[in-house]
mmCIF file with all atom_site columns, C-alpha atoms in Angstrom:
data_model
loop_
_atom_site.group_PDB
_atom_site.id
_atom_site.type_symbol
_atom_site.label_atom_id
_atom_site.label_alt_id
_atom_site.label_comp_id
_atom_site.label_asym_id
_atom_site.label_entity_id
_atom_site.label_seq_id
_atom_site.pdbx_PDB_ins_code
_atom_site.Cartn_x
_atom_site.Cartn_y
_atom_site.Cartn_z
_atom_site.occupancy
_atom_site.B_iso_or_equiv
_atom_site.pdbx_formal_charge
_atom_site.auth_seq_id
_atom_site.auth_comp_id
_atom_site.auth_asym_id
_atom_site.auth_atom_id
_atom_site.pdbx_PDB_model_num
ATOM 1   C CA . ILE A 1 1   ? -5.584  19.574  -14.161 1.00 73.00 ? 188 ILE A CA 1
ATOM 2   C CA . GLU A 1 2   ? -3.196  21.575  -16.314 1.00 76.00 ? 189 GLU A CA 1
ATOM 3   C CA . VAL A 1 3   ? -0.638  20.221  -18.768 1.00 78.00 ? 190 VAL A CA 1
ATOM 4   C CA . GLU A 1 4   ? 2.276   22.026  -20.396 1.00 80.00 ? 191 GLU A CA 1
ATOM 5   C CA . SER A 1 5   ? 4.180   20.035  -22.980 1.00 82.00 ? 192 SER A CA 1
ATOM 6   C CA . VAL A 1 6   ? 7.113   20.740  -25.277 1.00 83.00 ? 193 VAL A CA 1
ATOM 7   C CA . VAL A 1 7   ? 7.985   18.155  -27.921 1.00 86.00 ? 194 VAL A CA 1
ATOM 8   C CA . GLY A 1 8   ? 11.353  16.594  -27.221 1.00 81.00 ? 195 GLY A CA 1
ATOM 9   C CA . GLU A 1 9   ? 11.649  18.243  -23.775 1.00 77.00 ? 196 GLU A CA 1
ATOM 10  C CA . GLY A 1 10  ? 8.859   16.760  -21.671 1.00 77.00 ? 197 GLY A CA 1
ATOM 11  C CA . SER A 1 11  ? 5.619   17.619  -19.935 1.00 75.00 ? 198 SER A CA 1
ATOM 12  C CA . CYS A 1 12  ? 4.618   19.336  -16.714 1.00 77.00 ? 199 CYS A CA 1
ATOM 13  C CA . PHE A 1 13  ? 1.363   18.317  -15.034 1.00 71.00 ? 200 PHE A CA 1
ATOM 14  C CA . THR A 1 14  ? -0.280  20.509  -12.387 1.00 73.00 ? 201 THR A CA 1
ATOM 15  C CA . VAL A 1 15  ? -3.157  19.139  -10.316 1.00 69.00 ? 202 VAL A CA 1
ATOM 16  C CA . TRP A 1 16  ? -5.272  21.481  -8.201  1.00 67.00 ? 203 TRP A CA 1
ATOM 17  C CA . LEU A 1 17  ? -7.100  19.790  -5.330  1.00 62.00 ? 204 LEU A CA 1
ATOM 18  C CA . PRO A 1 18  ? -9.896  21.584  -3.479  1.00 60.00 ? 205 PRO A CA 1
ATOM 19  C CA . THR A 1 19  ? -9.615  21.775  0.279   1.00 56.00 ? 206 THR A CA 1
ATOM 20  C CA . GLN A 1 20  ? -12.164 19.883  2.313   1.00 50.00 ? 207 GLN A CA 1
ATOM 21  C CA . PRO A 1 21  ? -13.735 21.141  5.510   1.00 50.00 ? 208 PRO A CA 1
ATOM 22  C CA . MET A 1 22  ? -12.367 19.353  8.534   1.00 48.00 ? 209 MET A CA 1
ATOM 23  C CA . VAL A 1 23  ? -14.799 17.158  10.436  1.00 46.00 ? 210 VAL A CA 1
ATOM 24  C CA . PRO A 1 24  ? -14.523 17.947  14.153  1.00 48.00 ? 211 PRO A CA 1
ATOM 25  C CA . ALA A 1 25  ? -13.291 15.209  16.478  1.00 46.00 ? 212 ALA A CA 1
ATOM 26  C CA . THR A 1 26  ? -11.669 12.888  13.948  1.00 46.00 ? 213 THR A CA 1
ATOM 27  C CA . SER A 1 27  ? -11.559 10.071  16.444  1.00 49.00 ? 214 SER A CA 1
ATOM 28  C CA . GLY A 1 28  ? -12.849 9.150   19.832  1.00 50.00 ? 215 GLY A CA 1
ATOM 29  C CA . LYS A 1 29  ? -9.406  8.010   20.933  1.00 53.00 ? 216 LYS A CA 1
ATOM 30  C CA . ALA A 1 30  ? -6.635  10.485  21.573  1.00 47.00 ? 217 ALA A CA 1
ATOM 31  C CA . MET A 1 31  ? -3.223  9.666   20.203  1.00 48.00 ? 218 MET A CA 1
ATOM 32  C CA . PRO A 1 32  ? -0.232  11.454  21.692  1.00 50.00 ? 219 PRO A CA 1
ATOM 33  C CA . LYS A 1 33  ? 1.632   13.274  18.939  1.00 49.00 ? 220 LYS A CA 1
ATOM 34  C CA . SER A 1 34  ? 4.593   14.515  20.958  1.00 45.00 ? 221 SER A CA 1
ATOM 35  C CA . ASN A 1 35  ? 6.683   11.338  20.761  1.00 48.00 ? 222 ASN A CA 1
ATOM 36  C CA . LEU A 1 36  ? 6.089   10.738  17.069  1.00 48.00 ? 223 LEU A CA 1
ATOM 37  C CA . THR A 1 37  ? 8.507   11.674  14.351  1.00 49.00 ? 224 THR A CA 1
ATOM 38  C CA . LEU A 1 38  ? 8.111   11.484  10.611  1.00 51.00 ? 225 LEU A CA 1
ATOM 39  C CA . LYS A 1 39  ? 10.650  8.633   10.288  1.00 57.00 ? 226 LYS A CA 1
ATOM 40  C CA . ALA A 1 40  ? 8.167   6.061   9.146   1.00 60.00 ? 227 ALA A CA 1
ATOM 41  C CA . GLN A 1 41  ? 8.906   2.490   8.285   1.00 82.00 ? 228 GLN A CA 1
ATOM 42  C CA . GLY A 1 42  ? 6.911   -0.671  8.242   1.00 91.00 ? 229 GLY A CA 1
ATOM 43  C CA . THR A 1 43  ? 4.250   -2.449  6.262   1.00 95.00 ? 230 THR A CA 1
ATOM 44  C CA . VAL A 1 44  ? 0.635   -1.345  6.149   1.00 97.00 ? 231 VAL A CA 1
ATOM 45  C CA . ALA A 1 45  ? -2.196  -3.280  4.509   1.00 96.00 ? 232 ALA A CA 1
ATOM 46  C CA . LEU A 1 46  ? -5.050  -1.141  3.217   1.00 96.00 ? 233 LEU A CA 1
ATOM 47  C CA . VAL A 1 47  ? -8.456  -2.747  2.659   1.00 95.00 ? 234 VAL A CA 1
ATOM 48  C CA . GLU A 1 48  ? -10.447 -0.162  0.710   1.00 93.00 ? 235 GLU A CA 1
ATOM 49  C CA . ASN A 1 49  ? -12.775 -0.675  -2.252  1.00 90.00 ? 236 ASN A CA 1
ATOM 50  C CA . GLN A 1 50  ? -12.905 2.989   -3.345  1.00 92.00 ? 237 GLN A CA 1
ATOM 51  C CA . GLU A 1 51  ? -10.024 3.713   -5.702  1.00 93.00 ? 238 GLU A CA 1
ATOM 52  C CA . GLU A 1 52  ? -9.864  7.462   -5.011  1.00 94.00 ? 239 GLU A CA 1
ATOM 53  C CA . MET A 1 53  ? -9.589  7.001   -1.233  1.00 95.00 ? 240 MET A CA 1
ATOM 54  C CA . ALA A 1 54  ? -7.118  4.118   -1.597  1.00 95.00 ? 241 ALA A CA 1
ATOM 55  C CA . THR A 1 55  ? -4.894  6.125   -3.934  1.00 95.00 ? 242 THR A CA 1
ATOM 56  C CA . LEU A 1 56  ? -4.827  9.063   -1.518  1.00 96.00 ? 243 LEU A CA 1
ATOM 57  C CA . ILE A 1 57  ? -3.926  6.878   1.464   1.00 96.00 ? 244 ILE A CA 1
ATOM 58  C CA . CYS A 1 58  ? -1.283  4.944   -0.496  1.00 96.00 ? 245 CYS A CA 1
ATOM 59  C CA . GLU A 1 59  ? 0.354   8.169   -1.670  1.00 95.00 ? 246 GLU A CA 1
ATOM 60  C CA . ILE A 1 60  ? 0.390   9.699   1.832   1.00 95.00 ? 247 ILE A CA 1
ATOM 61  C CA . LEU A 1 61  ? 1.861   6.625   3.507   1.00 96.00 ? 248 LEU A CA 1
ATOM 62  C CA . THR A 1 62  ? 4.306   5.773   0.714   1.00 94.00 ? 249 THR A CA 1
ATOM 63  C CA . ALA A 1 63  ? 5.651   9.335   0.776   1.00 92.00 ? 250 ALA A CA 1
ATOM 64  C CA . ALA A 1 64  ? 6.208   8.892   4.524   1.00 93.00 ? 251 ALA A CA 1
ATOM 65  C CA . GLY A 1 65  ? 8.282   5.746   3.979   1.00 93.00 ? 252 GLY A CA 1
ATOM 66  C CA . TYR A 1 66  ? 5.762   2.961   4.514   1.00 95.00 ? 253 TYR A CA 1
ATOM 67  C CA . LYS A 1 67  ? 5.353   -0.071  2.304   1.00 95.00 ? 254 LYS A CA 1
ATOM 68  C CA . VAL A 1 68  ? 1.617   -0.082  1.531   1.00 96.00 ? 255 VAL A CA 1
ATOM 69  C CA . ILE A 1 69  ? -0.271  -3.031  0.111   1.00 95.00 ? 256 ILE A CA 1
ATOM 70  C CA . TRP A 1 70  ? -3.704  -2.159  -1.231  1.00 95.00 ? 257 TRP A CA 1
ATOM 71  C CA . LEU A 1 71  ? -6.237  -4.981  -1.020  1.00 93.00 ? 258 LEU A CA 1
ATOM 72  C CA . ILE A 1 72  ? -9.465  -4.184  -2.855  1.00 88.00 ? 259 ILE A CA 1
ATOM 73  C CA . ASP A 1 73  ? -11.663 -7.146  -1.999  1.00 83.00 ? 260 ASP A CA 1
ATOM 74  C CA . GLY A 1 74  ? -12.386 -7.758  1.668   1.00 79.00 ? 261 GLY A CA 1
ATOM 75  C CA . SER A 1 75  ? -13.366 -11.378 1.030   1.00 78.00 ? 262 SER A CA 1
ATOM 76  C CA . THR A 1 76  ? -9.863  -12.284 -0.208  1.00 85.00 ? 263 THR A CA 1
ATOM 77  C CA . ALA A 1 77  ? -7.929  -9.838  1.989   1.00 89.00 ? 264 ALA A CA 1
ATOM 78  C CA . ILE A 1 78  ? -7.830  -12.125 5.032   1.00 88.00 ? 265 ILE A CA 1
ATOM 79  C CA . LYS A 1 79  ? -5.654  -14.752 3.319   1.00 89.00 ? 266 LYS A CA 1
ATOM 80  C CA . GLN A 1 80  ? -3.372  -12.076 1.888   1.00 92.00 ? 267 GLN A CA 1
ATOM 81  C CA . ILE A 1 81  ? -2.999  -10.340 5.264   1.00 93.00 ? 268 ILE A CA 1
ATOM 82  C CA . ALA A 1 82  ? -2.084  -13.643 6.930   1.00 90.00 ? 269 ALA A CA 1
ATOM 83  C CA . LEU A 1 83  ? 0.696   -14.118 4.349   1.00 91.00 ? 270 LEU A CA 1
ATOM 84  C CA . LEU A 1 84  ? 1.943   -10.501 4.319   1.00 91.00 ? 271 LEU A CA 1
ATOM 85  C CA . LYS A 1 85  ? 1.961   -10.018 8.114   1.00 92.00 ? 272 LYS A CA 1
ATOM 86  C CA . PRO A 1 86  ? 1.724   -6.202  8.160   1.00 95.00 ? 273 PRO A CA 1
ATOM 87  C CA . GLN A 1 87  ? 2.195   -4.246  11.390  1.00 95.00 ? 274 GLN A CA 1
ATOM 88  C CA . THR A 1 88  ? -0.968  -2.225  10.784  1.00 97.00 ? 275 THR A CA 1
ATOM 89  C CA . ILE A 1 89  ? -4.130  -2.742  8.769   1.00 97.00 ? 276 ILE A CA 1
ATOM 90  C CA . ILE A 1 90  ? -6.345  0.116   7.636   1.00 98.00 ? 277 ILE A CA 1
ATOM 91  C CA . ILE A 1 91  ? -9.881  -1.105  6.966   1.00 96.00 ? 278 ILE A CA 1
ATOM 92  C CA . ASP A 1 92  ? -12.774 0.755   5.399   1.00 94.00 ? 279 ASP A CA 1
ATOM 93  C CA . TRP A 1 93  ? -15.517 0.005   7.907   1.00 92.00 ? 280 TRP A CA 1
ATOM 94  C CA . GLN A 1 94  ? -18.223 0.465   5.277   1.00 87.00 ? 281 GLN A CA 1
ATOM 95  C CA . LEU A 1 95  ? -17.100 -2.374  3.016   1.00 84.00 ? 282 LEU A CA 1
ATOM 96  C CA . PRO A 1 96  ? -20.032 -4.210  1.401   1.00 79.00 ? 283 PRO A CA 1
ATOM 97  C CA . THR A 1 97  ? -22.030 -6.685  3.508   1.00 68.00 ? 284 THR A CA 1
ATOM 98  C CA . ARG A 1 98  ? -20.348 -5.842  6.838   1.00 68.00 ? 285 ARG A CA 1
ATOM 99  C CA . GLU A 1 99  ? -17.010 -7.182  5.600   1.00 81.00 ? 286 GLU A CA 1
ATOM 100 C CA . GLY A 1 100 ? -15.110 -4.648  7.728   1.00 86.00 ? 287 GLY A CA 1
ATOM 101 C CA . TYR A 1 101 ? -16.582 -5.996  10.956  1.00 87.00 ? 288 TYR A CA 1
ATOM 102 C CA . GLU A 1 102 ? -16.388 -9.658  9.973   1.00 88.00 ? 289 GLU A CA 1
ATOM 103 C CA . MET A 1 103 ? -12.819 -9.349  8.699   1.00 89.00 ? 290 MET A CA 1
ATOM 104 C CA . THR A 1 104 ? -11.693 -7.586  11.874  1.00 91.00 ? 291 THR A CA 1
ATOM 105 C CA . GLN A 1 105 ? -13.335 -10.265 14.035  1.00 90.00 ? 292 GLN A CA 1
ATOM 106 C CA . TRP A 1 106 ? -11.479 -12.982 12.115  1.00 90.00 ? 293 TRP A CA 1
ATOM 107 C CA . LEU A 1 107 ? -8.151  -11.125 12.276  1.00 91.00 ? 294 LEU A CA 1
ATOM 108 C CA . ARG A 1 108 ? -8.478  -10.727 16.054  1.00 91.00 ? 295 ARG A CA 1
ATOM 109 C CA . GLN A 1 109 ? -9.226  -14.428 16.566  1.00 92.00 ? 296 GLN A CA 1
ATOM 110 C CA . SER A 1 110 ? -6.426  -15.727 14.337  1.00 90.00 ? 297 SER A CA 1
ATOM 111 C CA . SER A 1 111 ? -3.157  -16.772 15.952  1.00 88.00 ? 298 SER A CA 1
ATOM 112 C CA . THR A 1 112 ? -1.309  -15.384 12.912  1.00 89.00 ? 299 THR A CA 1
ATOM 113 C CA . THR A 1 113 ? -2.839  -11.893 12.918  1.00 90.00 ? 300 THR A CA 1
ATOM 114 C CA . GLY A 1 114 ? -4.264  -11.457 16.428  1.00 86.00 ? 301 GLY A CA 1
ATOM 115 C CA . GLY A 1 115 ? -1.648  -8.882  17.449  1.00 91.00 ? 302 GLY A CA 1
ATOM 116 C CA . VAL A 1 116 ? -1.825  -6.700  14.344  1.00 95.00 ? 303 VAL A CA 1
ATOM 117 C CA . LYS A 1 117 ? -2.958  -3.111  14.898  1.00 97.00 ? 304 LYS A CA 1
ATOM 118 C CA . ILE A 1 118 ? -6.163  -2.083  13.130  1.00 97.00 ? 305 ILE A CA 1
ATOM 119 C CA . LEU A 1 119 ? -7.236  1.411   12.098  1.00 98.00 ? 306 LEU A CA 1
ATOM 120 C CA . ALA A 1 120 ? -10.826 1.710   10.840  1.00 96.00 ? 307 ALA A CA 1
ATOM 121 C CA . LEU A 1 121 ? -11.969 4.394   8.415   1.00 96.00 ? 308 LEU A CA 1
ATOM 122 C CA . THR A 1 122 ? -15.579 5.329   9.020   1.00 93.00 ? 309 THR A CA 1
ATOM 123 C CA . ILE A 1 123 ? -18.187 8.040   8.696   1.00 91.00 ? 310 ILE A CA 1
ATOM 124 C CA . PRO A 1 124 ? -19.373 10.342  11.500  1.00 90.00 ? 311 PRO A CA 1
ATOM 125 C CA . SER A 1 125 ? -22.986 9.224   10.993  1.00 90.00 ? 312 SER A CA 1
ATOM 126 C CA . LEU A 1 126 ? -22.293 5.546   11.746  1.00 87.00 ? 313 LEU A CA 1
ATOM 127 C CA . PRO A 1 127 ? -25.215 4.096   13.772  1.00 89.00 ? 314 PRO A CA 1
ATOM 128 C CA . ASN A 1 128 ? -24.444 3.751   17.497  1.00 90.00 ? 315 ASN A CA 1
ATOM 129 C CA . ILE A 1 129 ? -24.585 -0.045  17.541  1.00 88.00 ? 316 ILE A CA 1
ATOM 130 C CA . GLU A 1 130 ? -22.130 -0.302  14.643  1.00 88.00 ? 317 GLU A CA 1
ATOM 131 C CA . GLN A 1 131 ? -19.835 2.261   16.258  1.00 90.00 ? 318 GLN A CA 1
ATOM 132 C CA . GLN A 1 132 ? -19.809 0.235   19.493  1.00 92.00 ? 319 GLN A CA 1
ATOM 133 C CA . GLU A 1 133 ? -18.999 -2.965  17.589  1.00 90.00 ? 320 GLU A CA 1
ATOM 134 C CA . MET A 1 134 ? -16.199 -1.183  15.759  1.00 92.00 ? 321 MET A CA 1
ATOM 135 C CA . MET A 1 135 ? -14.665 0.287   18.915  1.00 93.00 ? 322 MET A CA 1
ATOM 136 C CA . GLU A 1 136 ? -14.545 -3.171  20.520  1.00 92.00 ? 323 GLU A CA 1
ATOM 137 C CA . VAL A 1 137 ? -12.368 -4.699  17.801  1.00 93.00 ? 324 VAL A CA 1
ATOM 138 C CA . VAL A 1 138 ? -10.173 -1.908  16.388  1.00 96.00 ? 325 VAL A CA 1
ATOM 139 C CA . ASP A 1 139 ? -7.239  -0.072  17.927  1.00 97.00 ? 326 ASP A CA 1
ATOM 140 C CA . ASP A 1 140 ? -8.206  3.325   16.531  1.00 97.00 ? 327 ASP A CA 1
ATOM 141 C CA . TYR A 1 141 ? -10.432 4.920   13.927  1.00 96.00 ? 328 TYR A CA 1
ATOM 142 C CA . LEU A 1 142 ? -10.630 7.992   11.728  1.00 96.00 ? 329 LEU A CA 1
ATOM 143 C CA . TYR A 1 143 ? -13.605 9.732   10.214  1.00 94.00 ? 330 TYR A CA 1
ATOM 144 C CA . LYS A 1 144 ? -13.738 10.364  6.485   1.00 92.00 ? 331 LYS A CA 1
ATOM 145 C CA . PRO A 1 145 ? -12.679 12.631  4.903   1.00 92.00 ? 332 PRO A CA 1
ATOM 146 C CA . ILE A 1 146 ? -9.259  11.986  6.397   1.00 94.00 ? 333 ILE A CA 1
ATOM 147 C CA . GLU A 1 147 ? -6.665  14.613  7.227   1.00 95.00 ? 334 GLU A CA 1
ATOM 148 C CA . PRO A 1 148 ? -3.227  13.471  5.947   1.00 95.00 ? 335 PRO A CA 1
ATOM 149 C CA . MET A 1 149 ? -1.239  14.391  9.079   1.00 95.00 ? 336 MET A CA 1
ATOM 150 C CA . ASP A 1 150 ? -3.835  12.790  11.346  1.00 96.00 ? 337 ASP A CA 1
ATOM 151 C CA . LEU A 1 151 ? -3.589  9.591   9.297   1.00 97.00 ? 338 LEU A CA 1
ATOM 152 C CA . LEU A 1 152 ? 0.218   9.650   9.479   1.00 95.00 ? 339 LEU A CA 1
ATOM 153 C CA . TYR A 1 153 ? 0.361   10.189  13.228  1.00 95.00 ? 340 TYR A CA 1
ATOM 154 C CA . ARG A 1 154 ? -2.141  7.446   13.939  1.00 97.00 ? 341 ARG A CA 1
ATOM 155 C CA . VAL A 1 155 ? -0.450  4.922   11.651  1.00 97.00 ? 342 VAL A CA 1
ATOM 156 C CA . MET A 1 156 ? 2.968   5.753   13.159  1.00 95.00 ? 343 MET A CA 1
ATOM 157 C CA . ALA A 1 157 ? 1.584   5.294   16.669  1.00 95.00 ? 344 ALA A CA 1
ATOM 158 C CA . LEU A 1 158 ? 0.026   1.944   15.766  1.00 96.00 ? 345 LEU A CA 1
ATOM 159 C CA . VAL A 1 159 ? 3.201   0.663   14.059  1.00 94.00 ? 346 VAL A CA 1
ATOM 160 C CA . GLU A 1 160 ? 5.283   1.752   17.073  1.00 93.00 ? 347 GLU A CA 1
ATOM 161 C CA . SER A 1 161 ? 2.799   0.079   19.423  1.00 92.00 ? 348 SER A CA 1
ATOM 162 C CA . TYR A 1 162 ? 2.982   -3.137  17.382  1.00 91.00 ? 349 TYR A CA 1
ATOM 163 C CA . SER A 1 163 ? 6.794   -3.087  17.410  1.00 86.00 ? 350 SER A CA 1
ATOM 164 C CA . ALA A 1 164 ? 6.921   -2.395  21.158  1.00 87.00 ? 351 ALA A CA 1
ATOM 165 C CA . ALA A 1 165 ? 4.687   -5.402  21.851  1.00 83.00 ? 352 ALA A CA 1
ATOM 166 C CA . LEU A 1 166 ? 7.060   -7.848  20.103  1.00 77.00 ? 353 LEU A CA 1
#
């Protein structure tokens, strides 16, 4: 981080971010990118307990035109999601005490949130049984570390899919 400041004129902040190696095969589900444009709109709920990851996702989606609501605690997120009624929910699958799985199960069974689209964020080394459980209840998933454009395209596709189903 670099800062240049002149009294009475203002400050200029420069942040240098290192690039991260891309993890091959970011998802097991293919999303067509040809019909997607970068005209994003809609509401996305983000359930993520790691501030750095949540900030990155919020900045990416907000810059693309989405209204993003960050919910830190999975145990209270269900009530908030039912009230907010987002088109898409992004859930960190590795929330403490299997909250990602349990929350997704509840959301799918609820008459209020059953149709919402769910994108799980996970790790490539997720045990097979957990990966199978996840794939049964989510609409799509991404491996961490996320690639910004991949996140955008997947969220846009899920929001469009939600809107088309109404």
